[in-house]
């Protein structure tokens, strides 16, 4: 029987104006010359996948990056037209685009809104200029606020603001001010992430050479706790470890990841979950362009088994096998990130095995440690468990 379940699409735009000091995403500065070829390849990849997932309505689309708002409007219009030509959009689809202040104005937002984008995620990170400079962000705090106002002026009703806490030398008061100023803008959604030092970034180099202090984990925990209380007081629901929203304003696209459902991710380095596999496109944008063109010369047969489809997709260069033990662990770990937690009945329905049997020892231990709690057929992280979530997650992973 044909699969008619809704599908989600992630589209990775790998371009940035400047590489931020902390960023280890697959994004590149000074690669603007490749934009037209990249957009051609992305549209080709969309067309290549369409017959394989035919009949599945697309419920959410997420333009992530990188900095998708660096793509000139005609390119966004072309990608949206390709989507409409080859896919059926579900009723009321959620179509999000990540935008960075300094790369988009009111006209741009009006244009992408007219093209069908209906949700924005704006990378604020901080509302202090000194902190933005330290992060190598290209914009000031005033420009970030202006960008938000332009989004509203252009008619965007659903907006997320991204914030980062625990920056080197950032006092609690500065973080609190960032949150207060973000709240004054009344976005529908706020994401707050602790700064982490990722290998290969300029931040890692600076920390290693002692020119920047490493993040203070205890202070980050206090900042997180304070933000949780403040955002909840302001009427935001803490629905995922790092995400808060107004009621019914959760990011539907990201919920697909946390529910371990299926999505296709297109573009350099984008990671998919489809057909019982996790896989990723080649990281290099130039190779991506070349390999998508090769696939277009000998496209996969739409009826082929997932393994054969992936083998024919030349741009897919990394396929991770998904044995049942890993699928169960992924499902549990991702669900526990959500406040709704893991539905034990749904777990059994999906895998034919009771969570309590598969993870008897882990369950006993984490309940005893006060990291998990069980209520109404669901398993959730406790408040303490949220700060120590990785302690729970590593125990769930297969050996
Ligand atoms: S704008 Fe975003 S993706 Fe680009 S370098 Fe900065 S953090 Fe990374």
Coordinates of C-alpha atoms and ligand atoms in Angstrom, one line a residue:
X1 CA 0.0 0.0 0.0
X2 CA 1.3 3.5 -0.9
X3 CA 2.6 5.5 2.1
X4 CA 0.3 8.5 2.4
X5 CA 1.7 9.8 5.7
X6 CA 2.6 13.5 5.8
X7 CA 6.3 14.2 5.1
X8 CA 8.6 17.0 6.1
X9 CA 11.3 18.6 4.1
X10 CA 14.5 20.3 5.3
X11 CA 16.4 22.4 2.8
X12 CA 20.0 23.3 3.8
X13 CA 21.4 26.6 2.5
X14 CA 25.1 26.5 3.3
X15 CA 26.0 30.1 2.8
X16 CA 26.9 32.7 5.4
X17 CA 28.3 36.3 5.3
X18 CA 31.0 35.5 7.9
X19 CA 31.7 32.4 9.9
X20 CA 30.6 32.9 13.5
X21 CA 33.2 32.1 16.2
X22 CA 31.2 29.3 17.8
X23 CA 29.7 27.7 14.7
X24 CA 30.4 24.2 13.5
X25 CA 27.4 23.9 11.2
X26 CA 28.0 23.0 7.5
X27 CA 28.2 26.7 6.4
X28 CA 30.6 28.6 4.4
X29 CA 31.5 32.3 3.9
X30 CA 32.8 33.7 0.6
X31 CA 31.1 31.1 -1.5
X32 CA 28.5 33.4 -3.0
X33 CA 29.6 32.6 -6.6
X34 CA 28.1 29.1 -6.1
X35 CA 24.6 30.3 -5.2
X36 CA 23.0 30.0 -8.7
X37 CA 24.5 26.5 -9.2
X38 CA 23.5 25.5 -5.7
X39 CA 19.9 26.6 -6.3
X40 CA 19.8 24.6 -9.5
X41 CA 21.0 21.5 -7.7
X42 CA 18.6 21.9 -4.8
X43 CA 15.7 22.2 -7.3
X44 CA 17.0 19.2 -9.1
X45 CA 17.3 17.2 -5.9
X46 CA 13.7 18.2 -5.0
X47 CA 12.5 16.9 -8.4
X48 CA 14.5 13.7 -8.0
X49 CA 12.9 12.8 -4.7
X50 CA 9.4 13.8 -5.7
X51 CA 8.4 10.6 -7.6
X52 CA 9.8 8.4 -4.7
X53 CA 7.6 10.0 -2.1
X54 CA 4.7 10.7 -4.4
X55 CA 1.3 10.8 -2.6
X56 CA 2.8 12.0 0.7
X57 CA 1.5 15.6 1.5
X58 CA 4.3 17.9 2.6
X59 CA 3.2 19.3 6.0
X60 CA 6.3 21.2 7.0
X61 CA 9.3 22.7 5.1
X62 CA 12.3 24.3 6.9
X63 CA 14.9 26.4 5.1
X64 CA 17.9 26.1 7.5
X65 CA 21.5 26.8 7.2
X66 CA 23.8 28.6 7.0
X67 CA 21.8 31.7 6.3
X68 CA 18.9 31.0 4.0
X69 CA 18.0 34.7 4.0
X70 CA 21.2 35.3 2.0
X71 CA 19.4 33.7 -1.0
X72 CA 18.1 36.5 -3.2
X73 CA 14.3 36.6 -3.4
X74 CA 14.1 35.1 -7.0
X75 CA 15.9 32.0 -5.8
X76 CA 13.4 31.5 -2.9
X77 CA 10.6 32.0 -5.4
X78 CA 12.1 29.4 -7.7
X79 CA 12.5 26.8 -4.9
X80 CA 8.9 27.4 -3.7
X81 CA 7.7 27.1 -7.3
X82 CA 9.7 23.8 -7.7
X83 CA 8.1 22.5 -4.4
X84 CA 4.6 23.3 -5.7
X85 CA 5.3 21.8 -9.1
X86 CA 6.6 18.5 -7.8
X87 CA 4.9 18.0 -4.4
X88 CA 1.5 18.4 -2.9
X89 CA 1.5 20.7 0.1
X90 CA -0.7 19.7 3.0
X91 CA -3.5 22.0 4.1
X92 CA -2.0 24.8 6.2
X93 CA 1.6 23.8 5.8
X94 CA 4.3 25.3 8.1
X95 CA 7.0 26.8 6.0
X96 CA 9.9 28.3 8.0
X97 CA 12.9 30.2 6.9
X98 CA 15.9 31.0 9.1
X99 CA 16.8 34.7 8.7
X100 CA 19.8 36.6 10.1
X101 CA 19.6 40.3 10.9
X102 CA 21.7 42.2 8.4
X103 CA 20.6 40.0 5.5
X104 CA 16.9 40.8 5.1
X105 CA 14.7 43.9 5.0
X106 CA 10.9 44.5 4.9
X107 CA 10.7 44.1 1.2
X108 CA 12.6 40.8 1.3
X109 CA 10.2 39.5 4.0
X110 CA 7.2 40.6 2.1
X111 CA 8.5 38.8 -1.0
X112 CA 9.2 35.5 0.7
X113 CA 5.9 35.7 2.5
X114 CA 4.2 36.1 -0.9
X115 CA 6.1 33.1 -2.1
X116 CA 4.6 31.0 0.7
X117 CA 7.0 31.2 3.6
X118 CA 4.8 31.6 6.7
X119 CA 7.2 31.4 9.7
X120 CA 10.5 33.0 10.4
X121 CA 13.3 32.0 12.8
X122 CA 15.5 35.0 13.4
X123 CA 19.0 34.5 14.8
X124 CA 19.2 37.2 17.5
X125 CA 21.7 35.3 19.8
X126 CA 22.2 38.4 22.0
X127 CA 20.9 41.9 22.3
X128 CA 24.2 43.3 23.5
X129 CA 26.5 44.7 20.8
X130 CA 29.7 43.6 22.7
X131 CA 28.4 40.0 22.9
X132 CA 27.5 40.0 19.2
X133 CA 31.0 41.2 18.3
X134 CA 32.5 38.5 20.4
X135 CA 30.4 35.9 18.5
X136 CA 31.5 37.4 15.1
X137 CA 27.8 38.1 14.3
X138 CA 27.5 40.5 11.4
X139 CA 24.7 42.6 13.0
X140 CA 24.1 44.9 16.0
X141 CA 21.4 44.6 18.6
X142 CA 19.4 47.5 17.0
X143 CA 19.6 45.8 13.6
X144 CA 18.2 42.6 15.2
X145 CA 15.2 44.4 16.6
X146 CA 14.7 46.2 13.3
X147 CA 14.8 42.9 11.5
X148 CA 12.0 41.6 13.8
X149 CA 9.9 44.7 13.2
X150 CA 10.3 44.3 9.4
X151 CA 9.2 40.7 9.7
X152 CA 6.0 41.9 11.5
X153 CA 5.4 44.8 9.1
X154 CA 5.7 42.3 6.2
X155 CA 2.9 40.3 7.9
X156 CA 4.7 37.4 9.5
X157 CA 2.5 36.1 12.3
X158 CA 4.7 33.3 13.5
X159 CA 8.3 34.3 14.5
X160 CA 10.9 32.5 16.6
X161 CA 13.9 34.2 18.2
X162 CA 17.1 32.3 18.8
X163 CA 19.2 33.3 21.8
X164 CA 22.5 31.9 23.2
X165 CA 23.4 32.0 26.9
X166 CA 26.6 31.4 28.8
X167 CA 28.8 33.4 26.5
X168 CA 32.4 34.0 27.7
X169 CA 32.3 36.6 30.5
X170 CA 28.6 37.1 30.2
X171 CA 27.1 37.9 33.6
X172 CA 23.7 36.7 34.6
X173 CA 22.3 40.3 34.4
X174 CA 23.2 40.5 30.8
X175 CA 21.5 37.3 29.9
X176 CA 18.4 38.4 31.9
X177 CA 18.4 41.6 29.9
X178 CA 18.6 39.7 26.6
X179 CA 15.5 37.6 27.7
X180 CA 13.6 40.7 28.9
X181 CA 14.2 42.5 25.6
X182 CA 13.2 39.5 23.6
X183 CA 10.0 39.2 25.6
X184 CA 9.2 42.9 24.9
X185 CA 9.0 41.9 21.3
X186 CA 6.4 39.2 22.0
X187 CA 7.5 36.5 19.6
X188 CA 5.5 33.3 19.4
X189 CA 8.5 31.1 20.0
X190 CA 11.9 31.4 21.7
X191 CA 14.8 29.0 21.4
X192 CA 17.6 29.3 24.0
X193 CA 20.8 27.4 23.6
X194 CA 23.8 27.1 25.9
X195 CA 27.0 28.1 24.2
X196 CA 29.1 25.0 23.6
X197 CA 32.7 24.9 22.4
X198 CA 32.8 22.8 19.3
X199 CA 36.0 21.3 17.9
X200 CA 37.4 23.2 14.9
X201 CA 35.8 26.5 15.7
X202 CA 37.6 29.8 16.4
X203 CA 36.1 29.7 19.9
X204 CA 37.7 26.3 20.5
X205 CA 41.0 27.7 19.4
X206 CA 40.7 30.8 21.6
X207 CA 39.6 28.7 24.7
X208 CA 42.5 26.3 24.1
X209 CA 45.0 29.2 23.9
X210 CA 43.6 30.9 27.0
X211 CA 42.5 34.1 25.3
X212 CA 38.8 33.3 26.0
X213 CA 37.5 31.6 29.2
X214 CA 35.6 28.4 28.7
X215 CA 31.8 28.6 29.4
X216 CA 31.0 28.2 33.1
X217 CA 28.7 25.2 33.3
X218 CA 27.2 26.1 36.7
X219 CA 26.4 29.6 35.6
X220 CA 24.8 28.3 32.4
X221 CA 22.6 26.0 34.5
X222 CA 21.5 29.0 36.5
X223 CA 20.8 31.0 33.4
X224 CA 18.8 28.1 32.0
X225 CA 16.8 27.7 35.2
X226 CA 16.1 31.5 35.4
X227 CA 15.0 31.6 31.8
X228 CA 12.7 28.7 32.3
X229 CA 11.0 30.5 35.2
X230 CA 10.8 33.8 33.4
X231 CA 9.5 32.5 30.2
X232 CA 6.9 30.4 31.9
X233 CA 5.8 33.5 33.9
X234 CA 5.4 35.3 30.6
X235 CA 3.1 32.6 29.3
X236 CA 5.4 30.5 27.2
X237 CA 5.3 26.7 27.4
X238 CA 8.5 24.9 27.8
X239 CA 7.8 22.2 25.4
X240 CA 11.3 21.0 24.6
X241 CA 14.6 21.2 26.4
X242 CA 15.7 24.4 24.5
X243 CA 12.4 25.6 23.2
X244 CA 9.5 27.7 24.5
X245 CA 6.3 28.7 22.7
X246 CA 3.0 30.4 23.1
X247 CA 0.2 27.8 23.3
X248 CA -0.1 25.9 19.9
X249 CA 2.9 27.7 18.5
X250 CA 5.4 24.9 18.7
X251 CA 7.7 24.4 15.7
X252 CA 5.8 21.7 13.9
X253 CA 8.8 20.9 11.8
X254 CA 11.1 20.3 14.7
X255 CA 8.5 18.1 16.4
X256 CA 8.8 15.7 13.5
X257 CA 12.5 15.2 14.5
X258 CA 11.7 14.8 18.2
X259 CA 9.0 12.3 17.4
X260 CA 11.5 10.4 15.3
X261 CA 9.2 10.6 12.3
X262 CA 10.3 10.8 8.7
X263 CA 11.7 13.7 6.9
X264 CA 13.9 14.3 3.8
X265 CA 16.8 16.7 4.2
X266 CA 18.1 18.1 0.9
X267 CA 21.3 20.2 0.4
X268 CA 25.0 19.8 1.4
X269 CA 25.4 17.9 4.7
X270 CA 21.7 17.7 5.4
X271 CA 20.6 14.6 7.4
X272 CA 17.4 12.7 6.5
X273 CA 15.4 10.0 8.2
X274 CA 13.4 8.0 5.6
X275 CA 12.7 4.4 4.6
X276 CA 14.2 3.0 7.8
X277 CA 17.6 4.8 7.2
X278 CA 19.4 7.8 8.4
X279 CA 21.5 9.3 5.7
X280 CA 23.2 12.6 4.7
X281 CA 24.1 14.4 1.5
X282 CA 27.8 15.1 0.8
X283 CA 29.0 18.0 2.9
X284 CA 31.0 19.9 0.3
X285 CA 28.6 22.3 -1.6
X286 CA 30.7 22.0 -4.8
X287 CA 30.6 18.2 -4.7
X288 CA 26.9 18.4 -3.9
X289 CA 26.3 20.4 -7.2
X290 CA 28.3 17.8 -9.2
X291 CA 26.8 14.7 -7.6
X292 CA 23.2 15.9 -7.9
X293 CA 23.9 16.4 -11.6
X294 CA 25.2 12.8 -11.9
X295 CA 22.1 11.5 -10.2
X296 CA 19.9 13.4 -12.6
X297 CA 21.6 11.5 -15.5
X298 CA 20.6 8.1 -14.0
X299 CA 17.8 8.7 -11.5
X300 CA 16.6 6.0 -9.2
X301 CA 13.5 4.0 -10.1
X302 CA 10.6 5.3 -8.0
X303 CA 9.4 1.8 -7.0
X304 CA 12.8 0.6 -5.9
X305 CA 13.5 -0.4 -2.3
X306 CA 15.0 2.3 -0.1
X307 CA 18.5 0.8 -0.2
X308 CA 18.4 0.9 -4.0
X309 CA 17.1 4.5 -4.0
X310 CA 19.9 5.6 -1.7
X311 CA 22.5 3.8 -3.7
X312 CA 21.3 5.6 -6.9
X313 CA 21.3 9.0 -5.2
X314 CA 24.9 9.9 -5.8
X315 CA 24.8 13.0 -3.5
X316 CA 23.9 10.7 -0.6
X317 CA 27.3 9.8 0.7
X318 CA 26.7 8.7 4.3
X319 CA 24.1 6.0 5.2
X320 CA 23.8 5.0 8.8
X321 CA 22.2 1.6 9.4
X322 CA 19.2 1.7 11.8
X323 CA 19.1 -1.6 13.8
X324 CA 16.0 -1.9 16.0
X325 CA 18.0 -1.2 19.2
X326 CA 19.1 2.1 17.8
X327 CA 15.7 3.0 16.5
X328 CA 14.2 2.3 20.0
X329 CA 16.9 4.4 21.7
X330 CA 16.5 7.3 19.3
X331 CA 12.8 7.3 19.7
X332 CA 13.1 7.3 23.5
X333 CA 15.9 9.9 23.7
X334 CA 14.1 12.3 21.2
X335 CA 10.8 12.0 23.0
X336 CA 12.3 12.6 26.4
X337 CA 13.6 16.0 25.1
X338 CA 9.9 17.0 24.9
X339 CA 7.9 18.0 27.9
X340 CA 5.2 15.6 26.8
X341 CA 7.8 12.9 27.2
X342 CA 7.7 9.3 25.9
X343 CA 4.2 7.7 25.4
X344 CA 4.9 4.2 26.6
X345 CA 1.9 2.7 24.8
X346 CA 2.9 4.3 21.5
X347 CA 6.5 2.9 22.0
X348 CA 5.1 -0.6 22.3
X349 CA 2.8 -0.1 19.3
X350 CA 5.7 1.1 17.2
X351 CA 8.3 -1.6 18.2
X352 CA 6.2 -4.5 19.5
X353 CA 8.1 -4.4 22.8
X354 CA 7.5 -2.8 26.1
X355 CA 9.9 0.0 27.0
X356 CA 9.8 -1.3 30.6
X357 CA 11.2 -4.7 29.4
X358 CA 13.8 -3.4 27.0
X359 CA 15.2 -0.8 29.4
X360 CA 14.3 -2.4 32.8
X361 CA 17.6 -1.6 34.4
X362 CA 18.0 1.9 33.0
X363 CA 14.4 2.7 34.0
X364 CA 14.9 1.5 37.6
X365 CA 18.2 3.4 38.0
X366 CA 17.0 6.7 36.4
X367 CA 13.8 6.7 38.4
X368 CA 15.7 6.1 41.6
X369 CA 18.1 8.9 40.8
X370 CA 15.2 11.2 40.3
X371 CA 16.1 11.9 36.6
X372 CA 12.9 10.5 35.2
X373 CA 9.3 10.4 36.4
X374 CA 6.4 8.2 35.2
X375 CA 2.8 9.5 35.0
X376 CA -0.3 8.6 33.0
X377 CA 1.5 6.1 30.8
X378 CA 4.3 8.6 30.0
X379 CA 7.9 8.9 30.9
X380 CA 9.4 12.4 31.4
X381 CA 12.6 14.0 32.5
X382 CA 12.2 15.6 35.9
X383 CA 13.5 19.2 36.5
X384 CA 16.7 17.7 37.7
X385 CA 16.7 15.3 34.7
X386 CA 16.5 18.2 32.3
X387 CA 19.8 19.6 33.4
X388 CA 21.3 16.1 33.4
X389 CA 19.6 14.9 30.3
X390 CA 22.7 13.4 28.8
X391 CA 23.1 11.2 31.9
X392 CA 19.8 9.6 30.9
X393 CA 20.4 9.5 27.2
X394 CA 23.8 7.8 27.3
X395 CA 22.3 5.0 29.4
X396 CA 19.6 4.4 26.7
X397 CA 22.1 4.1 23.8
X398 CA 22.9 0.5 22.7
X399 CA 26.5 -0.6 23.6
Ligands
LIG1 S1 25.1 32.7 10.8 FE1 24.5 30.7 11.8 S2 25.2 29.1 10.3 FE2 26.2 31.0 9.7 S3 28.2 30.9 10.7 FE3 26.8 32.1 12.1 S4 26.0 30.5 13.5 FE4 26.9 29.4 11.7

